[in-house]
């Protein structure tokens, strides 16, 4: 276990006590505090004015009921959240997640991570996150619309282009953002495009936003590989998940000469030794909203294609050079990490938020595997959301090339900042410490400048 400074240990104990039963939040805070020992050793002034305690406490937490009527005419109830974590650098910014596993601890961990991630982008955005335990799986389009409208009926009073700007996350994509924006517009009687990001192009969305998280992670890993004089070219890659992040990771990795051989969803994983047929995955996931097992049914058995049901194995059993977990938190365990190391993995880039368990991170770092933590590597999505806000504010719409160009520069800067910060603090190549320290210092300095608020 990394050493935790005595004062930081006390701060963590207090966070755990005040937020009982929220293990993911504890995990996220512990990881950041573990990196801060080196900072406070040089800069004990960061202990002043309860700066670290304040960073661990959300500025505001909203919990509300969402009633809606299903297609059978029955009233359903869900619980929803918006955690406005930190606004030192700009309006709260972060996605909305619809998934049955959502609870206040999950949203808090995501909001905490988001605060540092957003700081790393260099854009003027604070950190927040929201969501609901609503399960979009199997719901009709009309049910999704009614739920989104009811959700926004409460949320609208808490958000705004200068206050809090939500976007998508797991279970929330362009369709849901459209229904939420429509309801917000109706309730506020304002065409306030910058209140939500991830919008479709024809009503104020940004080009390259859909692709941004996956492309951004790929750019980050490409830079990381570059520090060791190598690249994606000719590498075997495994990308877990098959949502928006995973799909556009596969697209970019392939364009850089890598070969993605496996993807997954909650039903299991598919392997295609010939390289994943991304056109088919897009059709299954973006159009038909089908299970990934359909891939095997369409491609046929044999010829290097197979499917493993969830519970019968782990996608991380598939040997690869680069692993890009892009599904959900804690999906890659210590055991998985050991298997990947045994099979010769050289780099890991987290497309999802906190997909590797603390054990897994330790295994990678001890084995000398290059490891890019989500809060740095997957920041391209939210960075492009900030570019969407810029376009909305100037009533402009940029070309794909211009937007992707900005994204590529931002990702390179994040990579270089993490790398240089790790060097400066005596842990060369440790991107976890680099990201946590660089993100923390930026937020903490801004908070100090704003006084005790
Ligand atoms: N949900 C994404 C994330 O985890 C994007 C948030 C946003 O665009 O605001 O960073």
Short mmCIF file of C-alpha atoms and ligand atoms in Angstrom, two decimals:
data_model
loop_
_atom_site.label_atom_id
_atom_site.label_comp_id
_atom_site.label_asym_id
_atom_site.label_seq_id
_atom_site.Cartn_x
_atom_site.Cartn_y
_atom_site.Cartn_z
CA UNK A 1 0.00 0.00 0.00
CA UNK A 2 1.38 3.46 -0.81
CA UNK A 3 2.24 5.45 2.27
CA UNK A 4 -0.44 7.87 3.45
CA UNK A 5 0.77 10.91 5.39
CA UNK A 6 -0.61 10.90 8.97
CA UNK A 7 -2.73 14.03 8.47
CA UNK A 8 -4.04 12.72 5.16
CA UNK A 9 -4.93 9.44 6.91
CA UNK A 10 -7.08 11.42 9.35
CA UNK A 11 -8.78 13.31 6.52
CA UNK A 12 -9.57 10.01 4.78
CA UNK A 13 -10.93 8.48 8.01
CA UNK A 14 -13.25 11.46 8.36
CA UNK A 15 -14.42 11.19 4.73
CA UNK A 16 -15.23 7.51 5.33
CA UNK A 17 -17.09 8.31 8.53
CA UNK A 18 -19.15 11.11 6.96
CA UNK A 19 -19.99 9.08 3.85
CA UNK A 20 -20.77 5.65 5.27
CA UNK A 21 -21.65 2.88 2.84
CA UNK A 22 -20.16 4.60 -0.22
CA UNK A 23 -17.16 2.37 -1.09
CA UNK A 24 -16.58 3.76 -4.60
CA UNK A 25 -16.36 7.30 -3.21
CA UNK A 26 -13.91 6.17 -0.51
CA UNK A 27 -11.84 4.42 -3.19
CA UNK A 28 -11.64 7.53 -5.37
CA UNK A 29 -10.72 9.81 -2.45
CA UNK A 30 -8.13 7.36 -1.11
CA UNK A 31 -6.40 7.21 -4.49
CA UNK A 32 -6.09 10.98 -4.71
CA UNK A 33 -4.94 11.38 -1.08
CA UNK A 34 -2.32 8.67 -1.61
CA UNK A 35 -0.82 10.85 -4.33
CA UNK A 36 -0.85 13.99 -2.19
CA UNK A 37 1.77 12.87 0.35
CA UNK A 38 4.48 14.11 -2.03
CA UNK A 39 2.71 17.43 -2.52
CA UNK A 40 2.20 18.30 1.14
CA UNK A 41 5.77 17.26 1.93
CA UNK A 42 6.90 20.14 -0.33
CA UNK A 43 3.90 22.40 0.23
CA UNK A 44 2.48 21.97 3.78
CA UNK A 45 0.45 25.15 3.14
CA UNK A 46 -2.07 22.95 1.34
CA UNK A 47 -3.19 21.82 4.80
CA UNK A 48 -4.25 25.42 5.57
CA UNK A 49 -7.90 26.44 5.81
CA UNK A 50 -9.11 22.82 5.53
CA UNK A 51 -8.44 23.02 1.79
CA UNK A 52 -8.17 19.26 1.34
CA UNK A 53 -11.22 18.58 3.55
CA UNK A 54 -13.22 21.10 1.49
CA UNK A 55 -12.14 19.48 -1.80
CA UNK A 56 -13.53 16.16 -0.51
CA UNK A 57 -16.91 17.65 0.39
CA UNK A 58 -19.37 18.35 -2.46
CA UNK A 59 -20.59 21.95 -2.61
CA UNK A 60 -24.17 20.78 -3.05
CA UNK A 61 -26.01 17.42 -3.30
CA UNK A 62 -29.51 17.15 -4.71
CA UNK A 63 -31.61 14.00 -4.39
CA UNK A 64 -35.08 13.87 -5.89
CA UNK A 65 -37.98 11.60 -6.84
CA UNK A 66 -38.77 10.97 -10.49
CA UNK A 67 -42.28 9.61 -11.04
CA UNK A 68 -43.25 8.54 -14.58
CA UNK A 69 -45.90 6.47 -16.28
CA UNK A 70 -44.88 3.33 -18.19
CA UNK A 71 -46.51 2.06 -21.40
CA UNK A 72 -48.90 -0.12 -19.38
CA UNK A 73 -50.21 3.00 -17.59
CA UNK A 74 -48.53 2.08 -14.30
CA UNK A 75 -46.78 4.72 -12.19
CA UNK A 76 -43.06 4.05 -11.70
CA UNK A 77 -40.75 5.76 -9.24
CA UNK A 78 -37.02 6.32 -9.58
CA UNK A 79 -34.49 8.18 -7.49
CA UNK A 80 -32.25 10.78 -9.08
CA UNK A 81 -29.17 12.76 -8.07
CA UNK A 82 -27.09 15.76 -9.01
CA UNK A 83 -23.90 16.25 -7.06
CA UNK A 84 -22.42 19.70 -7.68
CA UNK A 85 -18.94 18.94 -6.48
CA UNK A 86 -16.68 21.88 -7.14
CA UNK A 87 -17.08 25.18 -8.98
CA UNK A 88 -13.72 26.81 -8.32
CA UNK A 89 -12.68 26.66 -11.98
CA UNK A 90 -16.04 27.15 -13.70
CA UNK A 91 -19.66 25.99 -13.74
CA UNK A 92 -20.20 22.41 -12.53
CA UNK A 93 -19.70 20.10 -15.51
CA UNK A 94 -20.20 16.38 -15.86
CA UNK A 95 -22.46 13.71 -17.23
CA UNK A 96 -25.69 12.04 -16.22
CA UNK A 97 -25.78 8.26 -15.79
CA UNK A 98 -28.92 6.11 -16.04
CA UNK A 99 -28.19 2.66 -14.64
CA UNK A 100 -29.78 0.51 -11.89
CA UNK A 101 -26.51 0.57 -9.92
CA UNK A 102 -26.64 4.36 -9.48
CA UNK A 103 -26.74 5.65 -5.88
CA UNK A 104 -25.40 8.73 -4.15
CA UNK A 105 -21.98 7.14 -3.52
CA UNK A 106 -21.48 6.30 -7.19
CA UNK A 107 -22.44 9.83 -8.24
CA UNK A 108 -20.16 11.29 -5.59
CA UNK A 109 -17.18 9.23 -6.75
CA UNK A 110 -17.86 10.30 -10.33
CA UNK A 111 -18.23 13.97 -9.35
CA UNK A 112 -15.00 13.87 -7.36
CA UNK A 113 -13.07 12.32 -10.28
CA UNK A 114 -14.69 14.78 -12.66
CA UNK A 115 -13.38 17.76 -10.68
CA UNK A 116 -9.73 16.76 -11.22
CA UNK A 117 -10.33 15.51 -14.76
CA UNK A 118 -11.90 18.80 -15.76
CA UNK A 119 -9.03 20.73 -14.18
CA UNK A 120 -6.56 18.68 -16.24
CA UNK A 121 -8.27 19.67 -19.50
CA UNK A 122 -7.20 23.28 -18.90
CA UNK A 123 -10.75 24.41 -19.73
CA UNK A 124 -12.79 26.65 -17.37
CA UNK A 125 -15.09 23.95 -15.98
CA UNK A 126 -15.84 22.79 -12.43
CA UNK A 127 -16.91 19.24 -11.54
CA UNK A 128 -20.33 17.64 -11.09
CA UNK A 129 -22.21 14.46 -11.88
CA UNK A 130 -25.77 13.24 -11.90
CA UNK A 131 -27.92 10.26 -12.64
CA UNK A 132 -30.70 7.95 -11.70
CA UNK A 133 -31.26 4.29 -10.87
CA UNK A 134 -33.60 4.21 -13.90
CA UNK A 135 -32.76 1.24 -16.16
CA UNK A 136 -33.11 2.21 -19.84
CA UNK A 137 -32.70 -1.43 -20.92
CA UNK A 138 -35.87 -2.77 -22.51
CA UNK A 139 -37.74 0.56 -22.24
CA UNK A 140 -39.67 1.90 -25.22
CA UNK A 141 -38.73 5.20 -26.81
CA UNK A 142 -41.86 6.81 -25.31
CA UNK A 143 -40.94 5.56 -21.83
CA UNK A 144 -37.44 7.00 -22.21
CA UNK A 145 -38.95 10.35 -23.26
CA UNK A 146 -41.41 10.46 -20.35
CA UNK A 147 -38.68 9.60 -17.89
CA UNK A 148 -36.30 12.26 -19.27
CA UNK A 149 -39.06 14.87 -19.15
CA UNK A 150 -39.98 14.07 -15.55
CA UNK A 151 -36.28 14.03 -14.57
CA UNK A 152 -35.79 17.49 -16.12
CA UNK A 153 -38.96 18.84 -14.50
CA UNK A 154 -37.00 18.84 -11.23
CA UNK A 155 -33.42 19.21 -12.49
CA UNK A 156 -34.06 22.36 -14.56
CA UNK A 157 -34.13 24.63 -11.49
CA UNK A 158 -30.62 23.57 -10.50
CA UNK A 159 -28.78 23.91 -13.84
CA UNK A 160 -27.92 26.63 -16.36
CA UNK A 161 -25.12 27.58 -18.75
CA UNK A 162 -23.35 29.55 -15.98
CA UNK A 163 -24.36 27.20 -13.15
CA UNK A 164 -24.17 23.54 -14.05
CA UNK A 165 -23.90 21.92 -17.48
CA UNK A 166 -24.80 18.21 -17.62
CA UNK A 167 -24.03 15.82 -20.50
CA UNK A 168 -24.24 12.07 -21.14
CA UNK A 169 -22.64 9.11 -19.41
CA UNK A 170 -23.63 5.42 -19.23
CA UNK A 171 -27.25 5.04 -20.44
CA UNK A 172 -27.51 8.66 -21.59
CA UNK A 173 -26.69 9.50 -25.23
CA UNK A 174 -27.93 11.82 -27.94
CA UNK A 175 -31.56 10.66 -27.70
CA UNK A 176 -31.82 11.32 -23.96
CA UNK A 177 -29.98 14.66 -24.19
CA UNK A 178 -32.48 15.70 -26.88
CA UNK A 179 -35.51 14.90 -24.68
CA UNK A 180 -33.92 16.66 -21.70
CA UNK A 181 -32.99 19.73 -23.75
CA UNK A 182 -36.50 19.93 -25.18
CA UNK A 183 -38.04 19.87 -21.71
CA UNK A 184 -35.52 22.41 -20.35
CA UNK A 185 -36.25 24.76 -23.27
CA UNK A 186 -39.97 24.49 -22.65
CA UNK A 187 -39.70 25.07 -18.89
CA UNK A 188 -37.26 27.97 -19.09
CA UNK A 189 -38.68 29.55 -22.25
CA UNK A 190 -35.09 30.13 -23.35
CA UNK A 191 -33.05 28.63 -26.16
CA UNK A 192 -30.07 28.21 -23.89
CA UNK A 193 -27.97 25.84 -26.00
CA UNK A 194 -25.04 25.83 -23.57
CA UNK A 195 -27.04 24.29 -20.70
CA UNK A 196 -26.39 20.72 -21.89
CA UNK A 197 -23.64 19.19 -24.03
CA UNK A 198 -23.65 16.11 -26.20
CA UNK A 199 -26.46 17.63 -28.26
CA UNK A 200 -27.07 16.58 -31.86
CA UNK A 201 -25.46 18.79 -34.50
CA UNK A 202 -28.67 20.35 -35.79
CA UNK A 203 -29.55 22.02 -32.47
CA UNK A 204 -26.19 23.20 -31.16
CA UNK A 205 -24.08 20.08 -30.79
CA UNK A 206 -20.38 19.91 -31.57
CA UNK A 207 -18.74 17.85 -34.24
CA UNK A 208 -16.44 15.16 -32.78
CA UNK A 209 -18.18 15.16 -29.36
CA UNK A 210 -19.52 11.61 -29.90
CA UNK A 211 -16.08 10.37 -30.88
CA UNK A 212 -14.13 12.47 -28.36
CA UNK A 213 -13.75 10.17 -25.33
CA UNK A 214 -12.59 7.15 -27.32
CA UNK A 215 -10.42 9.20 -29.68
CA UNK A 216 -8.97 11.09 -26.73
CA UNK A 217 -8.01 7.93 -24.83
CA UNK A 218 -6.34 6.62 -27.98
CA UNK A 219 -4.36 9.86 -28.42
CA UNK A 220 -3.30 9.69 -24.77
CA UNK A 221 -2.09 6.08 -25.04
CA UNK A 222 -0.34 6.89 -28.33
CA UNK A 223 1.63 9.64 -26.52
CA UNK A 224 2.36 7.27 -23.65
CA UNK A 225 3.64 4.58 -26.03
CA UNK A 226 5.68 7.30 -27.74
CA UNK A 227 7.66 7.92 -24.53
CA UNK A 228 9.03 4.37 -24.95
CA UNK A 229 9.63 4.79 -28.67
CA UNK A 230 6.70 2.65 -29.75
CA UNK A 231 3.14 3.13 -31.09
CA UNK A 232 -0.16 1.35 -31.76
CA UNK A 233 1.12 0.11 -35.10
CA UNK A 234 0.87 -3.69 -35.22
CA UNK A 235 -0.36 -4.00 -31.61
CA UNK A 236 -3.14 -6.31 -30.46
CA UNK A 237 -5.69 -4.37 -28.44
CA UNK A 238 -8.64 -5.36 -26.24
CA UNK A 239 -11.36 -2.75 -25.63
CA UNK A 240 -14.04 -3.65 -23.09
CA UNK A 241 -17.53 -2.21 -23.46
CA UNK A 242 -19.38 -1.43 -26.69
CA UNK A 243 -20.91 1.96 -25.94
CA UNK A 244 -19.85 5.27 -27.33
CA UNK A 245 -16.44 5.29 -25.62
CA UNK A 246 -15.50 1.76 -26.74
CA UNK A 247 -16.73 2.13 -30.33
CA UNK A 248 -14.70 5.27 -31.05
CA UNK A 249 -11.66 3.85 -29.29
CA UNK A 250 -11.76 0.93 -31.72
CA UNK A 251 -12.14 3.35 -34.65
CA UNK A 252 -9.09 5.44 -33.68
CA UNK A 253 -6.89 2.51 -32.62
CA UNK A 254 -7.56 0.90 -36.00
CA UNK A 255 -6.66 4.11 -37.85
CA UNK A 256 -3.35 4.13 -35.92
CA UNK A 257 -2.55 0.62 -37.17
CA UNK A 258 -3.63 -1.34 -34.07
CA UNK A 259 -5.83 -4.43 -34.27
CA UNK A 260 -8.74 -4.65 -31.79
CA UNK A 261 -9.64 -8.28 -31.20
CA UNK A 262 -12.27 -8.18 -28.42
CA UNK A 263 -15.19 -6.08 -27.14
CA UNK A 264 -17.93 -6.72 -24.59
CA UNK A 265 -21.25 -5.74 -23.04
CA UNK A 266 -23.04 -6.89 -19.90
CA UNK A 267 -24.03 -10.16 -21.68
CA UNK A 268 -20.39 -11.24 -22.29
CA UNK A 269 -17.53 -10.68 -24.72
CA UNK A 270 -16.80 -11.42 -28.34
CA UNK A 271 -13.38 -12.20 -29.79
CA UNK A 272 -12.62 -11.75 -33.48
CA UNK A 273 -9.02 -12.70 -34.24
CA UNK A 274 -9.37 -11.06 -37.68
CA UNK A 275 -10.00 -7.69 -36.05
CA UNK A 276 -13.38 -6.46 -34.84
CA UNK A 277 -15.83 -5.54 -37.61
CA UNK A 278 -16.70 -2.10 -36.29
CA UNK A 279 -19.38 -1.44 -38.89
CA UNK A 280 -21.28 -4.42 -37.54
CA UNK A 281 -20.82 -3.37 -33.90
CA UNK A 282 -22.08 0.13 -34.74
CA UNK A 283 -25.12 -1.32 -36.47
CA UNK A 284 -25.84 -3.61 -33.49
CA UNK A 285 -25.30 -1.00 -30.79
CA UNK A 286 -26.18 2.36 -32.33
CA UNK A 287 -29.08 1.29 -34.54
CA UNK A 288 -30.54 -1.98 -33.28
CA UNK A 289 -29.64 -1.58 -29.57
CA UNK A 290 -28.88 -5.31 -29.59
CA UNK A 291 -26.65 -7.56 -27.46
CA UNK A 292 -23.02 -8.10 -28.48
CA UNK A 293 -23.68 -11.88 -28.76
CA UNK A 294 -25.53 -11.06 -32.01
CA UNK A 295 -22.07 -10.48 -33.52
CA UNK A 296 -21.35 -14.21 -33.37
CA UNK A 297 -24.78 -15.12 -34.74
CA UNK A 298 -24.20 -12.90 -37.78
CA UNK A 299 -20.51 -13.74 -38.37
CA UNK A 300 -20.95 -17.46 -37.72
CA UNK A 301 -18.93 -19.75 -35.50
CA UNK A 302 -15.29 -20.65 -36.13
CA UNK A 303 -12.88 -18.60 -38.27
CA UNK A 304 -11.46 -17.00 -35.14
CA UNK A 305 -14.78 -15.62 -33.90
CA UNK A 306 -16.27 -16.68 -30.57
CA UNK A 307 -18.45 -15.42 -27.73
CA UNK A 308 -18.02 -15.98 -23.99
CA UNK A 309 -21.04 -15.46 -21.77
CA UNK A 310 -20.73 -13.09 -18.79
CA UNK A 311 -19.71 -15.12 -15.74
CA UNK A 312 -17.97 -17.79 -17.87
CA UNK A 313 -14.76 -15.79 -18.22
CA UNK A 314 -13.24 -12.35 -18.32
CA UNK A 315 -12.45 -10.31 -21.43
CA UNK A 316 -9.04 -9.69 -19.82
CA UNK A 317 -8.19 -13.38 -20.37
CA UNK A 318 -7.73 -12.44 -24.04
CA UNK A 319 -4.00 -11.88 -24.64
CA UNK A 320 -3.13 -8.39 -25.90
CA UNK A 321 -0.42 -5.72 -25.98
CA UNK A 322 -2.70 -2.84 -24.97
CA UNK A 323 -5.82 -2.98 -22.77
CA UNK A 324 -8.40 -0.19 -22.89
CA UNK A 325 -11.13 -0.78 -20.29
CA UNK A 326 -14.09 1.29 -21.49
CA UNK A 327 -17.12 -0.24 -19.77
CA UNK A 328 -17.57 0.74 -16.10
CA UNK A 329 -15.98 1.12 -12.65
CA UNK A 330 -14.04 -1.77 -11.09
CA UNK A 331 -14.46 -3.99 -14.16
CA UNK A 332 -10.76 -4.96 -14.19
CA UNK A 333 -9.64 -6.75 -11.02
CA UNK A 334 -6.26 -7.65 -9.54
CA UNK A 335 -6.66 -11.15 -10.97
CA UNK A 336 -7.39 -9.73 -14.43
CA UNK A 337 -4.35 -7.47 -14.18
CA UNK A 338 -2.14 -10.47 -13.30
CA UNK A 339 -3.45 -12.34 -16.34
CA UNK A 340 -2.81 -9.34 -18.60
CA UNK A 341 0.74 -8.97 -17.24
CA UNK A 342 1.41 -12.70 -17.70
CA UNK A 343 0.21 -12.37 -21.31
CA UNK A 344 2.62 -9.48 -21.95
CA UNK A 345 0.46 -6.33 -21.81
CA UNK A 346 2.63 -3.19 -22.12
CA UNK A 347 0.07 -0.37 -21.72
CA UNK A 348 -3.37 0.26 -20.22
CA UNK A 349 -5.56 3.29 -21.00
CA UNK A 350 -8.74 3.76 -19.00
CA UNK A 351 -11.65 4.88 -21.19
CA UNK A 352 -14.19 4.36 -18.40
CA UNK A 353 -14.15 6.08 -15.01
CA UNK A 354 -12.10 4.08 -12.46
CA UNK A 355 -12.41 0.73 -14.33
CA UNK A 356 -9.34 -0.78 -12.64
CA UNK A 357 -9.55 -1.77 -8.98
CA UNK A 358 -6.79 -0.48 -6.66
CA UNK A 359 -5.29 -4.01 -6.69
CA UNK A 360 -5.19 -3.99 -10.48
CA UNK A 361 -3.46 -0.59 -10.58
CA UNK A 362 -0.85 -1.86 -8.14
CA UNK A 363 -0.20 -4.99 -10.23
CA UNK A 364 0.30 -2.89 -13.38
CA UNK A 365 2.59 -0.40 -11.70
CA UNK A 366 4.71 -3.05 -10.00
CA UNK A 367 5.09 -4.87 -13.33
CA UNK A 368 6.21 -1.65 -15.05
CA UNK A 369 3.15 -1.55 -17.34
CA UNK A 370 2.40 1.99 -18.59
CA UNK A 371 -0.89 2.91 -16.95
CA UNK A 372 -3.10 5.87 -17.93
CA UNK A 373 -5.78 6.61 -15.30
CA UNK A 374 -9.27 7.55 -16.51
CA UNK A 375 -9.26 11.03 -15.08
CA UNK A 376 -6.48 11.90 -17.52
CA UNK A 377 -6.97 9.45 -20.39
CA UNK A 378 -10.74 9.80 -20.81
CA UNK A 379 -10.84 13.58 -20.38
CA UNK A 380 -11.30 14.11 -24.13
CA UNK A 381 -15.07 13.73 -23.82
CA UNK A 382 -15.59 16.47 -21.30
CA UNK A 383 -12.93 18.64 -22.97
CA UNK A 384 -14.94 18.50 -26.20
CA UNK A 385 -18.05 19.31 -24.17
CA UNK A 386 -16.25 22.48 -23.15
CA UNK A 387 -15.56 23.13 -26.84
CA UNK A 388 -19.29 22.65 -27.46
CA UNK A 389 -19.98 25.30 -24.78
CA UNK A 390 -17.52 27.63 -26.54
CA UNK A 391 -19.28 27.14 -29.88
CA UNK A 392 -22.67 27.73 -28.23
CA UNK A 393 -21.45 30.91 -26.53
CA UNK A 394 -20.18 32.34 -29.82
CA UNK A 395 -23.12 30.92 -31.84
CA UNK A 396 -20.61 29.14 -34.05
CA UNK A 397 -20.11 25.62 -35.38
CA UNK A 398 -16.63 24.37 -36.13
CA UNK A 399 -15.53 21.78 -38.70
CA UNK A 400 -14.71 18.22 -37.66
CA UNK A 401 -11.02 18.82 -38.43
CA UNK A 402 -10.84 21.96 -36.32
CA UNK A 403 -12.60 20.33 -33.37
CA UNK A 404 -10.58 17.13 -33.52
CA UNK A 405 -7.42 19.21 -33.85
CA UNK A 406 -8.26 21.01 -30.61
CA UNK A 407 -9.00 17.67 -28.93
CA UNK A 408 -5.66 16.20 -30.06
CA UNK A 409 -3.78 19.22 -28.68
CA UNK A 410 -5.66 19.06 -25.36
CA UNK A 411 -4.89 15.34 -24.97
CA UNK A 412 -1.22 15.90 -25.72
CA UNK A 413 -1.12 18.68 -23.12
CA UNK A 414 -2.81 16.47 -20.51
CA UNK A 415 -0.35 13.68 -21.24
CA UNK A 416 2.66 16.00 -21.04
CA UNK A 417 1.39 17.64 -17.84
CA UNK A 418 0.93 14.27 -16.10
CA UNK A 419 4.32 13.07 -17.31
CA UNK A 420 6.16 16.22 -16.25
CA UNK A 421 4.35 16.37 -12.88
CA UNK A 422 5.29 12.77 -12.11
CA UNK A 423 8.91 13.63 -12.90
CA UNK A 424 8.84 16.77 -10.79
CA UNK A 425 7.53 14.88 -7.76
CA UNK A 426 10.05 12.06 -8.06
CA UNK A 427 7.82 9.32 -9.47
CA UNK A 428 8.77 9.22 -13.16
CA UNK A 429 6.29 7.39 -15.38
CA UNK A 430 3.61 7.29 -12.64
CA UNK A 431 0.65 8.81 -14.47
CA UNK A 432 -1.68 8.18 -11.50
CA UNK A 433 0.35 10.48 -9.25
CA UNK A 434 0.98 12.90 -12.10
CA UNK A 435 -2.75 13.28 -12.86
CA UNK A 436 -3.83 13.48 -9.22
CA UNK A 437 -1.17 16.03 -8.28
CA UNK A 438 -1.58 18.28 -11.33
CA UNK A 439 -5.41 18.21 -11.01
CA UNK A 440 -5.32 18.83 -7.27
CA UNK A 441 -2.87 21.73 -7.38
CA UNK A 442 -4.94 23.54 -10.00
CA UNK A 443 -8.24 23.18 -8.11
CA UNK A 444 -6.67 23.87 -4.72
CA UNK A 445 -4.93 27.07 -5.90
CA UNK A 446 -8.21 28.36 -7.36
CA UNK A 447 -10.09 27.53 -4.15
CA UNK A 448 -7.51 29.33 -2.07
CA UNK A 449 -7.76 32.43 -4.27
CA UNK A 450 -11.54 32.49 -3.84
CA UNK A 451 -11.39 32.44 -0.04
CA UNK A 452 -13.20 30.19 2.41
CA UNK A 453 -16.49 29.58 0.61
N1 LIG B 1 -19.53 11.53 -18.73
C1 LIG B 1 -18.32 12.01 -19.35
C2 LIG B 1 -17.17 11.93 -18.35
O1 LIG B 1 -17.14 11.03 -17.53
C3 LIG B 1 -18.47 13.36 -20.03
C4 LIG B 1 -18.98 14.48 -19.20
C5 LIG B 1 -19.28 15.75 -19.97
O2 LIG B 1 -19.10 15.79 -21.18
O3 LIG B 1 -19.68 16.70 -19.32
O4 LIG B 1 -16.25 12.68 -18.37
#
